[in-house]
């Protein structure tokens, strides 16, 4: 796994990921800004079979739907707190199931996230 934390431009991501392909990372996480769906798709095509993971900073199911429809991600890291709660988290998870994309839940804000995960898992 390699987490760029949204710090790369698309040209940087393409260049860096090309260099890192020989290391065969499991995924490249948040390579560029979460609003750049087309950039994520280009990168995903460029580095395949390595997957692009994204989602911890995506605020709603509509953007997730756009990512999934474009084939711009290999893993979705939805954050229940940042996406607006349990209902939105479930909506995103069901969308991912439809597109056969694994969900790797993100926990970013510890107190709120732990409370939410306790609720989701009980």
PDB file of N, CA and C in Angstrom, residues 9-115:
ATOM      1  N   UNK A   9      -0.096  15.927  -8.275  1.00  0.00           N
ATOM      2  CA  UNK A   9      -0.849  16.301  -9.467  1.00  0.00           C
ATOM      3  C   UNK A   9      -0.955  15.034 -10.316  1.00  0.00           C
ATOM      4  N   UNK A  10      -1.810  15.057 -11.315  1.00  0.00           N
ATOM      5  CA  UNK A  10      -1.917  13.874 -12.170  1.00  0.00           C
ATOM      6  C   UNK A  10      -0.587  13.545 -12.854  1.00  0.00           C
ATOM      7  N   UNK A  11       0.112  14.515 -13.442  1.00  0.00           N
ATOM      8  CA  UNK A  11       1.410  14.165 -14.045  1.00  0.00           C
ATOM      9  C   UNK A  11       2.397  13.565 -13.034  1.00  0.00           C
ATOM     10  N   UNK A  12       2.416  14.094 -11.811  1.00  0.00           N
ATOM     11  CA  UNK A  12       3.292  13.525 -10.783  1.00  0.00           C
ATOM     12  C   UNK A  12       2.872  12.098 -10.458  1.00  0.00           C
ATOM     13  N   UNK A  13       1.570  11.885 -10.286  1.00  0.00           N
ATOM     14  CA  UNK A  13       1.064  10.548  -9.949  1.00  0.00           C
ATOM     15  C   UNK A  13       1.408   9.544 -11.045  1.00  0.00           C
ATOM     16  N   UNK A  14       1.223   9.937 -12.299  1.00  0.00           N
ATOM     17  CA  UNK A  14       1.545   9.042 -13.412  1.00  0.00           C
ATOM     18  C   UNK A  14       3.028   8.672 -13.402  1.00  0.00           C
ATOM     19  N   UNK A  15       3.874   9.653 -13.179  1.00  0.00           N
ATOM     20  CA  UNK A  15       5.317   9.420 -13.174  1.00  0.00           C
ATOM     21  C   UNK A  15       5.753   8.568 -11.986  1.00  0.00           C
ATOM     22  N   UNK A  16       5.311   8.944 -10.798  1.00  0.00           N
ATOM     23  CA  UNK A  16       5.716   8.222  -9.582  1.00  0.00           C
ATOM     24  C   UNK A  16       5.200   6.789  -9.607  1.00  0.00           C
ATOM     25  N   UNK A  17       3.939   6.623  -9.982  1.00  0.00           N
ATOM     26  CA  UNK A  17       3.364   5.276  -9.992  1.00  0.00           C
ATOM     27  C   UNK A  17       4.017   4.388 -11.044  1.00  0.00           C
ATOM     28  N   UNK A  18       4.426   4.972 -12.150  1.00  0.00           N
ATOM     29  CA  UNK A  18       5.148   4.193 -13.156  1.00  0.00           C
ATOM     30  C   UNK A  18       6.455   3.661 -12.566  1.00  0.00           C
ATOM     31  N   UNK A  19       7.139   4.507 -11.814  1.00  0.00           N
ATOM     32  CA  UNK A  19       8.392   4.087 -11.174  1.00  0.00           C
ATOM     33  C   UNK A  19       8.149   3.014 -10.112  1.00  0.00           C
ATOM     34  N   UNK A  20       7.021   3.114  -9.412  1.00  0.00           N
ATOM     35  CA  UNK A  20       6.740   2.197  -8.309  1.00  0.00           C
ATOM     36  C   UNK A  20       6.102   0.882  -8.754  1.00  0.00           C
ATOM     37  N   UNK A  21       5.708   0.793 -10.019  1.00  0.00           N
ATOM     38  CA  UNK A  21       5.056  -0.426 -10.502  1.00  0.00           C
ATOM     39  C   UNK A  21       5.891  -1.672 -10.254  1.00  0.00           C
ATOM     40  N   UNK A  22       7.200  -1.553 -10.383  1.00  0.00           N
ATOM     41  CA  UNK A  22       8.057  -2.729 -10.195  1.00  0.00           C
ATOM     42  C   UNK A  22       8.034  -3.228  -8.750  1.00  0.00           C
ATOM     43  N   UNK A  23       7.634  -2.370  -7.809  1.00  0.00           N
ATOM     44  CA  UNK A  23       7.508  -2.786  -6.409  1.00  0.00           C
ATOM     45  C   UNK A  23       6.187  -3.501  -6.159  1.00  0.00           C
ATOM     46  N   UNK A  24       5.264  -3.400  -7.112  1.00  0.00           N
ATOM     47  CA  UNK A  24       3.972  -4.065  -7.050  1.00  0.00           C
ATOM     48  C   UNK A  24       3.191  -3.766  -5.762  1.00  0.00           C
ATOM     49  N   UNK A  25       2.921  -2.492  -5.475  1.00  0.00           N
ATOM     50  CA  UNK A  25       2.122  -2.186  -4.281  1.00  0.00           C
ATOM     51  C   UNK A  25       0.708  -2.741  -4.427  1.00  0.00           C
ATOM     52  N   UNK A  26       0.087  -3.053  -3.316  1.00  0.00           N
ATOM     53  CA  UNK A  26      -1.279  -3.586  -3.321  1.00  0.00           C
ATOM     54  C   UNK A  26      -2.256  -2.567  -3.887  1.00  0.00           C
ATOM     55  N   UNK A  27      -2.070  -1.288  -3.474  1.00  0.00           N
ATOM     56  CA  UNK A  27      -2.852  -0.202  -4.045  1.00  0.00           C
ATOM     57  C   UNK A  27      -2.116   1.105  -3.864  1.00  0.00           C
ATOM     58  N   UNK A  28      -2.562   2.113  -4.601  1.00  0.00           N
ATOM     59  CA  UNK A  28      -2.094   3.486  -4.434  1.00  0.00           C
ATOM     60  C   UNK A  28      -3.293   4.258  -3.905  1.00  0.00           C
ATOM     61  N   UNK A  29      -3.133   4.804  -2.706  1.00  0.00           N
ATOM     62  CA  UNK A  29      -4.248   5.453  -2.013  1.00  0.00           C
ATOM     63  C   UNK A  29      -4.207   6.967  -2.193  1.00  0.00           C
ATOM     64  N   UNK A  30      -5.357   7.516  -2.550  1.00  0.00           N
ATOM     65  CA  UNK A  30      -5.551   8.957  -2.692  1.00  0.00           C
ATOM     66  C   UNK A  30      -4.399   9.641  -3.417  1.00  0.00           C
ATOM     67  N   UNK A  31      -4.151   9.260  -4.657  1.00  0.00           N
ATOM     68  CA  UNK A  31      -3.011   9.842  -5.358  1.00  0.00           C
ATOM     69  C   UNK A  31      -3.164  11.327  -5.664  1.00  0.00           C
ATOM     70  N   UNK A  32      -4.372  11.778  -5.895  1.00  0.00           N
ATOM     71  CA  UNK A  32      -4.597  13.175  -6.252  1.00  0.00           C
ATOM     72  C   UNK A  32      -5.903  13.649  -5.621  1.00  0.00           C
ATOM     73  N   UNK A  33      -6.320  14.853  -5.913  1.00  0.00           N
ATOM     74  CA  UNK A  33      -7.500  15.439  -5.278  1.00  0.00           C
ATOM     75  C   UNK A  33      -8.745  14.590  -5.534  1.00  0.00           C
ATOM     76  N   UNK A  34      -9.595  14.405  -4.516  1.00  0.00           N
ATOM     77  CA  UNK A  34     -10.761  13.537  -4.678  1.00  0.00           C
ATOM     78  C   UNK A  34     -11.803  14.039  -5.682  1.00  0.00           C
ATOM     79  N   UNK A  35     -11.740  15.296  -6.084  1.00  0.00           N
ATOM     80  CA  UNK A  35     -12.669  15.785  -7.107  1.00  0.00           C
ATOM     81  C   UNK A  35     -12.242  15.399  -8.519  1.00  0.00           C
ATOM     82  N   UNK A  36     -11.036  14.904  -8.684  1.00  0.00           N
ATOM     83  CA  UNK A  36     -10.491  14.613 -10.009  1.00  0.00           C
ATOM     84  C   UNK A  36     -10.788  13.173 -10.425  1.00  0.00           C
ATOM     85  N   UNK A  37     -12.029  12.915 -10.772  1.00  0.00           N
ATOM     86  CA  UNK A  37     -12.445  11.564 -11.145  1.00  0.00           C
ATOM     87  C   UNK A  37     -11.758  11.123 -12.437  1.00  0.00           C
ATOM     88  N   UNK A  38     -11.699  12.008 -13.411  1.00  0.00           N
ATOM     89  CA  UNK A  38     -11.053  11.673 -14.688  1.00  0.00           C
ATOM     90  C   UNK A  38      -9.568  11.367 -14.475  1.00  0.00           C
ATOM     91  N   UNK A  39      -8.918  12.140 -13.613  1.00  0.00           N
ATOM     92  CA  UNK A  39      -7.513  11.879 -13.302  1.00  0.00           C
ATOM     93  C   UNK A  39      -7.316  10.523 -12.651  1.00  0.00           C
ATOM     94  N   UNK A  40      -8.207  10.169 -11.724  1.00  0.00           N
ATOM     95  CA  UNK A  40      -8.122   8.855 -11.088  1.00  0.00           C
ATOM     96  C   UNK A  40      -8.310   7.744 -12.124  1.00  0.00           C
ATOM     97  N   UNK A  41      -9.238   7.948 -13.050  1.00  0.00           N
ATOM     98  CA  UNK A  41      -9.457   6.935 -14.093  1.00  0.00           C
ATOM     99  C   UNK A  41      -8.211   6.779 -14.969  1.00  0.00           C
ATOM    100  N   UNK A  42      -7.633   7.886 -15.389  1.00  0.00           N
ATOM    101  CA  UNK A  42      -6.414   7.818 -16.211  1.00  0.00           C
ATOM    102  C   UNK A  42      -5.301   7.085 -15.468  1.00  0.00           C
ATOM    103  N   UNK A  43      -5.152   7.411 -14.181  1.00  0.00           N
ATOM    104  CA  UNK A  43      -4.116   6.755 -13.393  1.00  0.00           C
ATOM    105  C   UNK A  43      -4.412   5.263 -13.253  1.00  0.00           C
ATOM    106  N   UNK A  44      -5.666   4.920 -12.967  1.00  0.00           N
ATOM    107  CA  UNK A  44      -6.039   3.510 -12.817  1.00  0.00           C
ATOM    108  C   UNK A  44      -5.719   2.723 -14.083  1.00  0.00           C
ATOM    109  N   UNK A  45      -6.001   3.299 -15.231  1.00  0.00           N
ATOM    110  CA  UNK A  45      -5.691   2.635 -16.503  1.00  0.00           C
ATOM    111  C   UNK A  45      -4.178   2.514 -16.699  1.00  0.00           C
ATOM    112  N   UNK A  46      -3.462   3.529 -16.283  1.00  0.00           N
ATOM    113  CA  UNK A  46      -2.010   3.597 -16.489  1.00  0.00           C
ATOM    114  C   UNK A  46      -1.247   2.594 -15.623  1.00  0.00           C
ATOM    115  N   UNK A  47      -1.718   2.346 -14.400  1.00  0.00           N
ATOM    116  CA  UNK A  47      -0.953   1.507 -13.473  1.00  0.00           C
ATOM    117  C   UNK A  47      -1.521   0.102 -13.314  1.00  0.00           C
ATOM    118  N   UNK A  48      -2.612  -0.213 -14.014  1.00  0.00           N
ATOM    119  CA  UNK A  48      -3.204  -1.554 -13.896  1.00  0.00           C
ATOM    120  C   UNK A  48      -2.118  -2.605 -14.131  1.00  0.00           C
ATOM    121  N   UNK A  49      -2.140  -3.683 -13.379  1.00  0.00           N
ATOM    122  CA  UNK A  49      -3.184  -4.205 -12.504  1.00  0.00           C
ATOM    123  C   UNK A  49      -3.170  -3.668 -11.070  1.00  0.00           C
ATOM    124  N   UNK A  50      -2.241  -2.776 -10.744  1.00  0.00           N
ATOM    125  CA  UNK A  50      -2.267  -2.143  -9.424  1.00  0.00           C
ATOM    126  C   UNK A  50      -3.536  -1.301  -9.337  1.00  0.00           C
ATOM    127  N   UNK A  51      -4.175  -1.327  -8.191  1.00  0.00           N
ATOM    128  CA  UNK A  51      -5.446  -0.634  -8.004  1.00  0.00           C
ATOM    129  C   UNK A  51      -5.252   0.741  -7.382  1.00  0.00           C
ATOM    130  N   UNK A  52      -6.211   1.619  -7.659  1.00  0.00           N
ATOM    131  CA  UNK A  52      -6.284   2.932  -7.018  1.00  0.00           C
ATOM    132  C   UNK A  52      -7.341   2.840  -5.923  1.00  0.00           C
ATOM    133  N   UNK A  53      -6.981   3.274  -4.723  1.00  0.00           N
ATOM    134  CA  UNK A  53      -7.926   3.337  -3.606  1.00  0.00           C
ATOM    135  C   UNK A  53      -8.245   4.798  -3.334  1.00  0.00           C
ATOM    136  N   UNK A  54      -9.515   5.070  -3.036  1.00  0.00           N
ATOM    137  CA  UNK A  54      -9.915   6.447  -2.787  1.00  0.00           C
ATOM    138  C   UNK A  54     -11.182   6.455  -1.943  1.00  0.00           C
ATOM    139  N   UNK A  55     -11.523   7.635  -1.447  1.00  0.00           N
ATOM    140  CA  UNK A  55     -12.817   7.777  -0.813  1.00  0.00           C
ATOM    141  C   UNK A  55     -12.860   8.402   0.556  1.00  0.00           C
ATOM    142  N   UNK A  56     -11.768   8.418   1.282  1.00  0.00           N
ATOM    143  CA  UNK A  56     -11.859   8.928   2.649  1.00  0.00           C
ATOM    144  C   UNK A  56     -12.249  10.396   2.706  1.00  0.00           C
ATOM    145  N   UNK A  57     -12.031  11.142   1.621  1.00  0.00           N
ATOM    146  CA  UNK A  57     -12.418  12.554   1.598  1.00  0.00           C
ATOM    147  C   UNK A  57     -13.531  12.848   0.596  1.00  0.00           C
ATOM    148  N   UNK A  58     -14.191  11.821   0.107  1.00  0.00           N
ATOM    149  CA  UNK A  58     -15.317  12.008  -0.811  1.00  0.00           C
ATOM    150  C   UNK A  58     -16.572  12.198   0.038  1.00  0.00           C
ATOM    151  N   UNK A  59     -17.298  13.317  -0.153  1.00  0.00           N
ATOM    152  CA  UNK A  59     -18.345  13.692   0.791  1.00  0.00           C
ATOM    153  C   UNK A  59     -19.738  13.113   0.561  1.00  0.00           C
ATOM    154  N   UNK A  60     -19.988  12.441  -0.580  1.00  0.00           N
ATOM    155  CA  UNK A  60     -21.364  11.969  -0.792  1.00  0.00           C
ATOM    156  C   UNK A  60     -21.421  10.824  -1.794  1.00  0.00           C
ATOM    157  N   UNK A  61     -22.569  10.139  -1.800  1.00  0.00           N
ATOM    158  CA  UNK A  61     -22.731   8.957  -2.647  1.00  0.00           C
ATOM    159  C   UNK A  61     -22.727   9.286  -4.137  1.00  0.00           C
ATOM    160  N   UNK A  62     -23.078  10.513  -4.508  1.00  0.00           N
ATOM    161  CA  UNK A  62     -23.105  10.880  -5.920  1.00  0.00           C
ATOM    162  C   UNK A  62     -21.690  10.852  -6.504  1.00  0.00           C
ATOM    163  N   UNK A  63     -20.732  11.431  -5.790  1.00  0.00           N
ATOM    164  CA  UNK A  63     -19.344  11.369  -6.268  1.00  0.00           C
ATOM    165  C   UNK A  63     -18.836   9.929  -6.302  1.00  0.00           C
ATOM    166  N   UNK A  64     -19.191   9.143  -5.283  1.00  0.00           N
ATOM    167  CA  UNK A  64     -18.798   7.733  -5.307  1.00  0.00           C
ATOM    168  C   UNK A  64     -19.397   7.040  -6.526  1.00  0.00           C
ATOM    169  N   UNK A  65     -20.664   7.310  -6.816  1.00  0.00           N
ATOM    170  CA  UNK A  65     -21.316   6.714  -7.983  1.00  0.00           C
ATOM    171  C   UNK A  65     -20.561   7.080  -9.260  1.00  0.00           C
ATOM    172  N   UNK A  66     -20.147   8.339  -9.370  1.00  0.00           N
ATOM    173  CA  UNK A  66     -19.402   8.771 -10.551  1.00  0.00           C
ATOM    174  C   UNK A  66     -18.074   8.020 -10.681  1.00  0.00           C
ATOM    175  N   UNK A  67     -17.362   7.853  -9.566  1.00  0.00           N
ATOM    176  CA  UNK A  67     -16.120   7.077  -9.588  1.00  0.00           C
ATOM    177  C   UNK A  67     -16.382   5.655 -10.071  1.00  0.00           C
ATOM    178  N   UNK A  68     -17.411   5.042  -9.527  1.00  0.00           N
ATOM    179  CA  UNK A  68     -17.715   3.657  -9.862  1.00  0.00           C
ATOM    180  C   UNK A  68     -18.134   3.515 -11.321  1.00  0.00           C
ATOM    181  N   UNK A  69     -18.971   4.416 -11.794  1.00  0.00           N
ATOM    182  CA  UNK A  69     -19.411   4.364 -13.191  1.00  0.00           C
ATOM    183  C   UNK A  69     -18.253   4.548 -14.166  1.00  0.00           C
ATOM    184  N   UNK A  70     -17.293   5.368 -13.793  1.00  0.00           N
ATOM    185  CA  UNK A  70     -16.133   5.635 -14.663  1.00  0.00           C
ATOM    186  C   UNK A  70     -15.069   4.529 -14.583  1.00  0.00           C
ATOM    187  N   UNK A  71     -15.198   3.633 -13.604  1.00  0.00           N
ATOM    188  CA  UNK A  71     -14.160   2.621 -13.416  1.00  0.00           C
ATOM    189  C   UNK A  71     -12.860   3.226 -12.928  1.00  0.00           C
ATOM    190  N   UNK A  72     -12.981   4.245 -12.072  1.00  0.00           N
ATOM    191  CA  UNK A  72     -11.826   5.032 -11.647  1.00  0.00           C
ATOM    192  C   UNK A  72     -11.221   4.584 -10.325  1.00  0.00           C
ATOM    193  N   UNK A  73     -11.700   3.484  -9.764  1.00  0.00           N
ATOM    194  CA  UNK A  73     -11.164   3.030  -8.489  1.00  0.00           C
ATOM    195  C   UNK A  73     -11.234   1.514  -8.390  1.00  0.00           C
ATOM    196  N   UNK A  74     -10.301   0.955  -7.637  1.00  0.00           N
ATOM    197  CA  UNK A  74     -10.291  -0.477  -7.389  1.00  0.00           C
ATOM    198  C   UNK A  74     -10.697  -0.825  -5.976  1.00  0.00           C
ATOM    199  N   UNK A  75     -10.633   0.166  -5.078  1.00  0.00           N
ATOM    200  CA  UNK A  75     -11.053   0.021  -3.689  1.00  0.00           C
ATOM    201  C   UNK A  75     -11.700   1.326  -3.261  1.00  0.00           C
ATOM    202  N   UNK A  76     -12.772   1.232  -2.483  1.00  0.00           N
ATOM    203  CA  UNK A  76     -13.430   2.425  -1.947  1.00  0.00           C
ATOM    204  C   UNK A  76     -13.206   2.451  -0.443  1.00  0.00           C
ATOM    205  N   UNK A  77     -12.698   3.579   0.038  1.00  0.00           N
ATOM    206  CA  UNK A  77     -12.408   3.767   1.461  1.00  0.00           C
ATOM    207  C   UNK A  77     -13.368   4.807   2.035  1.00  0.00           C
ATOM    208  N   UNK A  78     -14.627   4.457   2.049  1.00  0.00           N
ATOM    209  CA  UNK A  78     -15.633   5.391   2.544  1.00  0.00           C
ATOM    210  C   UNK A  78     -15.458   5.581   4.051  1.00  0.00           C
ATOM    211  N   UNK A  79     -15.612   6.810   4.497  1.00  0.00           N
ATOM    212  CA  UNK A  79     -15.525   7.162   5.913  1.00  0.00           C
ATOM    213  C   UNK A  79     -16.926   7.550   6.366  1.00  0.00           C
ATOM    214  N   UNK A  80     -17.521   6.762   7.249  1.00  0.00           N
ATOM    215  CA  UNK A  80     -18.912   6.975   7.661  1.00  0.00           C
ATOM    216  C   UNK A  80     -19.137   8.349   8.276  1.00  0.00           C
ATOM    217  N   UNK A  81     -18.158   8.868   8.971  1.00  0.00           N
ATOM    218  CA  UNK A  81     -18.312  10.183   9.598  1.00  0.00           C
ATOM    219  C   UNK A  81     -18.251  11.279   8.542  1.00  0.00           C
ATOM    220  N   UNK A  82     -17.288  11.194   7.667  1.00  0.00           N
ATOM    221  CA  UNK A  82     -17.110  12.250   6.660  1.00  0.00           C
ATOM    222  C   UNK A  82     -18.151  12.205   5.551  1.00  0.00           C
ATOM    223  N   UNK A  83     -18.725  11.044   5.306  1.00  0.00           N
ATOM    224  CA  UNK A  83     -19.693  10.928   4.222  1.00  0.00           C
ATOM    225  C   UNK A  83     -21.107  11.298   4.682  1.00  0.00           C
ATOM    226  N   UNK A  84     -21.297  11.529   5.938  1.00  0.00           N
ATOM    227  CA  UNK A  84     -22.601  11.999   6.402  1.00  0.00           C
ATOM    228  C   UNK A  84     -23.381  10.998   7.224  1.00  0.00           C
ATOM    229  N   UNK A  85     -22.739   9.968   7.712  1.00  0.00           N
ATOM    230  CA  UNK A  85     -23.415   9.069   8.627  1.00  0.00           C
ATOM    231  C   UNK A  85     -23.623   7.661   8.092  1.00  0.00           C
ATOM    232  N   UNK A  86     -24.326   6.901   8.907  1.00  0.00           N
ATOM    233  CA  UNK A  86     -24.524   5.483   8.650  1.00  0.00           C
ATOM    234  C   UNK A  86     -25.323   5.243   7.369  1.00  0.00           C
ATOM    235  N   UNK A  87     -26.395   5.992   7.159  1.00  0.00           N
ATOM    236  CA  UNK A  87     -27.234   5.782   5.970  1.00  0.00           C
ATOM    237  C   UNK A  87     -26.450   6.000   4.684  1.00  0.00           C
ATOM    238  N   UNK A  88     -25.670   7.069   4.646  1.00  0.00           N
ATOM    239  CA  UNK A  88     -24.877   7.355   3.451  1.00  0.00           C
ATOM    240  C   UNK A  88     -23.778   6.301   3.276  1.00  0.00           C
ATOM    241  N   UNK A  89     -23.190   5.862   4.372  1.00  0.00           N
ATOM    242  CA  UNK A  89     -22.182   4.803   4.311  1.00  0.00           C
ATOM    243  C   UNK A  89     -22.780   3.535   3.703  1.00  0.00           C
ATOM    244  N   UNK A  90     -23.970   3.173   4.153  1.00  0.00           N
ATOM    245  CA  UNK A  90     -24.633   1.976   3.624  1.00  0.00           C
ATOM    246  C   UNK A  90     -24.962   2.153   2.143  1.00  0.00           C
ATOM    247  N   UNK A  91     -25.426   3.339   1.761  1.00  0.00           N
ATOM    248  CA  UNK A  91     -25.719   3.605   0.343  1.00  0.00           C
ATOM    249  C   UNK A  91     -24.478   3.421  -0.519  1.00  0.00           C
ATOM    250  N   UNK A  92     -23.362   3.972  -0.069  1.00  0.00           N
ATOM    251  CA  UNK A  92     -22.109   3.835  -0.817  1.00  0.00           C
ATOM    252  C   UNK A  92     -21.681   2.367  -0.870  1.00  0.00           C
ATOM    253  N   UNK A  93     -21.806   1.667   0.232  1.00  0.00           N
ATOM    254  CA  UNK A  93     -21.420   0.253   0.272  1.00  0.00           C
ATOM    255  C   UNK A  93     -22.257  -0.582  -0.692  1.00  0.00           C
ATOM    256  N   UNK A  94     -23.550  -0.293  -0.771  1.00  0.00           N
ATOM    257  CA  UNK A  94     -24.416  -1.018  -1.706  1.00  0.00           C
ATOM    258  C   UNK A  94     -24.065  -0.703  -3.158  1.00  0.00           C
ATOM    259  N   UNK A  95     -23.715   0.553  -3.426  1.00  0.00           N
ATOM    260  CA  UNK A  95     -23.246   0.912  -4.772  1.00  0.00           C
ATOM    261  C   UNK A  95     -21.990   0.115  -5.126  1.00  0.00           C
ATOM    262  N   UNK A  96     -21.084   0.025  -4.175  1.00  0.00           N
ATOM    263  CA  UNK A  96     -19.840  -0.714  -4.412  1.00  0.00           C
ATOM    264  C   UNK A  96     -20.130  -2.186  -4.689  1.00  0.00           C
ATOM    265  N   UNK A  97     -21.078  -2.743  -3.978  1.00  0.00           N
ATOM    266  CA  UNK A  97     -21.447  -4.142  -4.223  1.00  0.00           C
ATOM    267  C   UNK A  97     -21.945  -4.308  -5.658  1.00  0.00           C
ATOM    268  N   UNK A  98     -22.763  -3.360  -6.111  1.00  0.00           N
ATOM    269  CA  UNK A  98     -23.295  -3.401  -7.481  1.00  0.00           C
ATOM    270  C   UNK A  98     -22.166  -3.414  -8.515  1.00  0.00           C
ATOM    271  N   UNK A  99     -21.108  -2.658  -8.258  1.00  0.00           N
ATOM    272  CA  UNK A  99     -19.985  -2.559  -9.192  1.00  0.00           C
ATOM    273  C   UNK A  99     -18.852  -3.534  -8.868  1.00  0.00           C
ATOM    274  N   UNK A 100     -19.069  -4.375  -7.855  1.00  0.00           N
ATOM    275  CA  UNK A 100     -18.081  -5.383  -7.462  1.00  0.00           C
ATOM    276  C   UNK A 100     -16.733  -4.762  -7.076  1.00  0.00           C
ATOM    277  N   UNK A 101     -16.808  -3.661  -6.340  1.00  0.00           N
ATOM    278  CA  UNK A 101     -15.615  -2.971  -5.843  1.00  0.00           C
ATOM    279  C   UNK A 101     -15.567  -3.144  -4.323  1.00  0.00           C
ATOM    280  N   UNK A 102     -14.470  -3.651  -3.781  1.00  0.00           N
ATOM    281  CA  UNK A 102     -14.377  -3.839  -2.331  1.00  0.00           C
ATOM    282  C   UNK A 102     -14.411  -2.516  -1.563  1.00  0.00           C
ATOM    283  N   UNK A 103     -15.046  -2.565  -0.404  1.00  0.00           N
ATOM    284  CA  UNK A 103     -15.075  -1.429   0.522  1.00  0.00           C
ATOM    285  C   UNK A 103     -14.066  -1.708   1.631  1.00  0.00           C
ATOM    286  N   UNK A 104     -13.171  -0.759   1.834  1.00  0.00           N
ATOM    287  CA  UNK A 104     -12.196  -0.817   2.918  1.00  0.00           C
ATOM    288  C   UNK A 104     -12.491   0.407   3.780  1.00  0.00           C
ATOM    289  N   UNK A 105     -13.321   0.255   4.813  1.00  0.00           N
ATOM    290  CA  UNK A 105     -13.758   1.424   5.588  1.00  0.00           C
ATOM    291  C   UNK A 105     -12.586   2.229   6.139  1.00  0.00           C
ATOM    292  N   UNK A 106     -12.745   3.535   6.076  1.00  0.00           N
ATOM    293  CA  UNK A 106     -11.735   4.447   6.600  1.00  0.00           C
ATOM    294  C   UNK A 106     -12.205   4.978   7.951  1.00  0.00           C
ATOM    295  N   UNK A 107     -11.284   5.075   8.878  1.00  0.00           N
ATOM    296  CA  UNK A 107     -11.572   5.640  10.199  1.00  0.00           C
ATOM    297  C   UNK A 107     -10.607   6.795  10.400  1.00  0.00           C
ATOM    298  N   UNK A 108     -11.108   8.025  10.260  1.00  0.00           N
ATOM    299  CA  UNK A 108     -10.225   9.179  10.319  1.00  0.00           C
ATOM    300  C   UNK A 108     -10.356  10.021  11.566  1.00  0.00           C
ATOM    301  N   UNK A 109     -11.545  10.169  12.057  1.00  0.00           N
ATOM    302  CA  UNK A 109     -11.788  10.989  13.248  1.00  0.00           C
ATOM    303  C   UNK A 109     -12.141  10.005  14.355  1.00  0.00           C
ATOM    304  N   UNK A 110     -11.160   9.676  15.166  1.00  0.00           N
ATOM    305  CA  UNK A 110     -11.261   8.516  16.042  1.00  0.00           C
ATOM    306  C   UNK A 110     -12.510   8.449  16.906  1.00  0.00           C
ATOM    307  N   UNK A 111     -12.821   9.446  17.677  1.00  0.00           N
ATOM    308  CA  UNK A 111     -13.963   9.353  18.584  1.00  0.00           C
ATOM    309  C   UNK A 111     -15.264   9.103  17.856  1.00  0.00           C
ATOM    310  N   UNK A 112     -15.560   9.937  16.885  1.00  0.00           N
ATOM    311  CA  UNK A 112     -16.794   9.788  16.117  1.00  0.00           C
ATOM    312  C   UNK A 112     -16.792   8.503  15.315  1.00  0.00           C
ATOM    313  N   UNK A 113     -15.673   8.170  14.724  1.00  0.00           N
ATOM    314  CA  UNK A 113     -15.598   6.966  13.898  1.00  0.00           C
ATOM    315  C   UNK A 113     -15.784   5.706  14.725  1.00  0.00           C
ATOM    316  N   UNK A 114     -15.159   5.651  15.870  1.00  0.00           N
ATOM    317  CA  UNK A 114     -15.298   4.467  16.715  1.00  0.00           C
ATOM    318  C   UNK A 114     -16.742   4.305  17.165  1.00  0.00           C
ATOM    319  N   UNK A 115     -17.396   5.387  17.527  1.00  0.00           N
ATOM    320  CA  UNK A 115     -18.806   5.315  17.910  1.00  0.00           C
ATOM    321  C   UNK A 115     -19.659   4.823  16.750  1.00  0.00           C
TER     322      UNK A 115
END
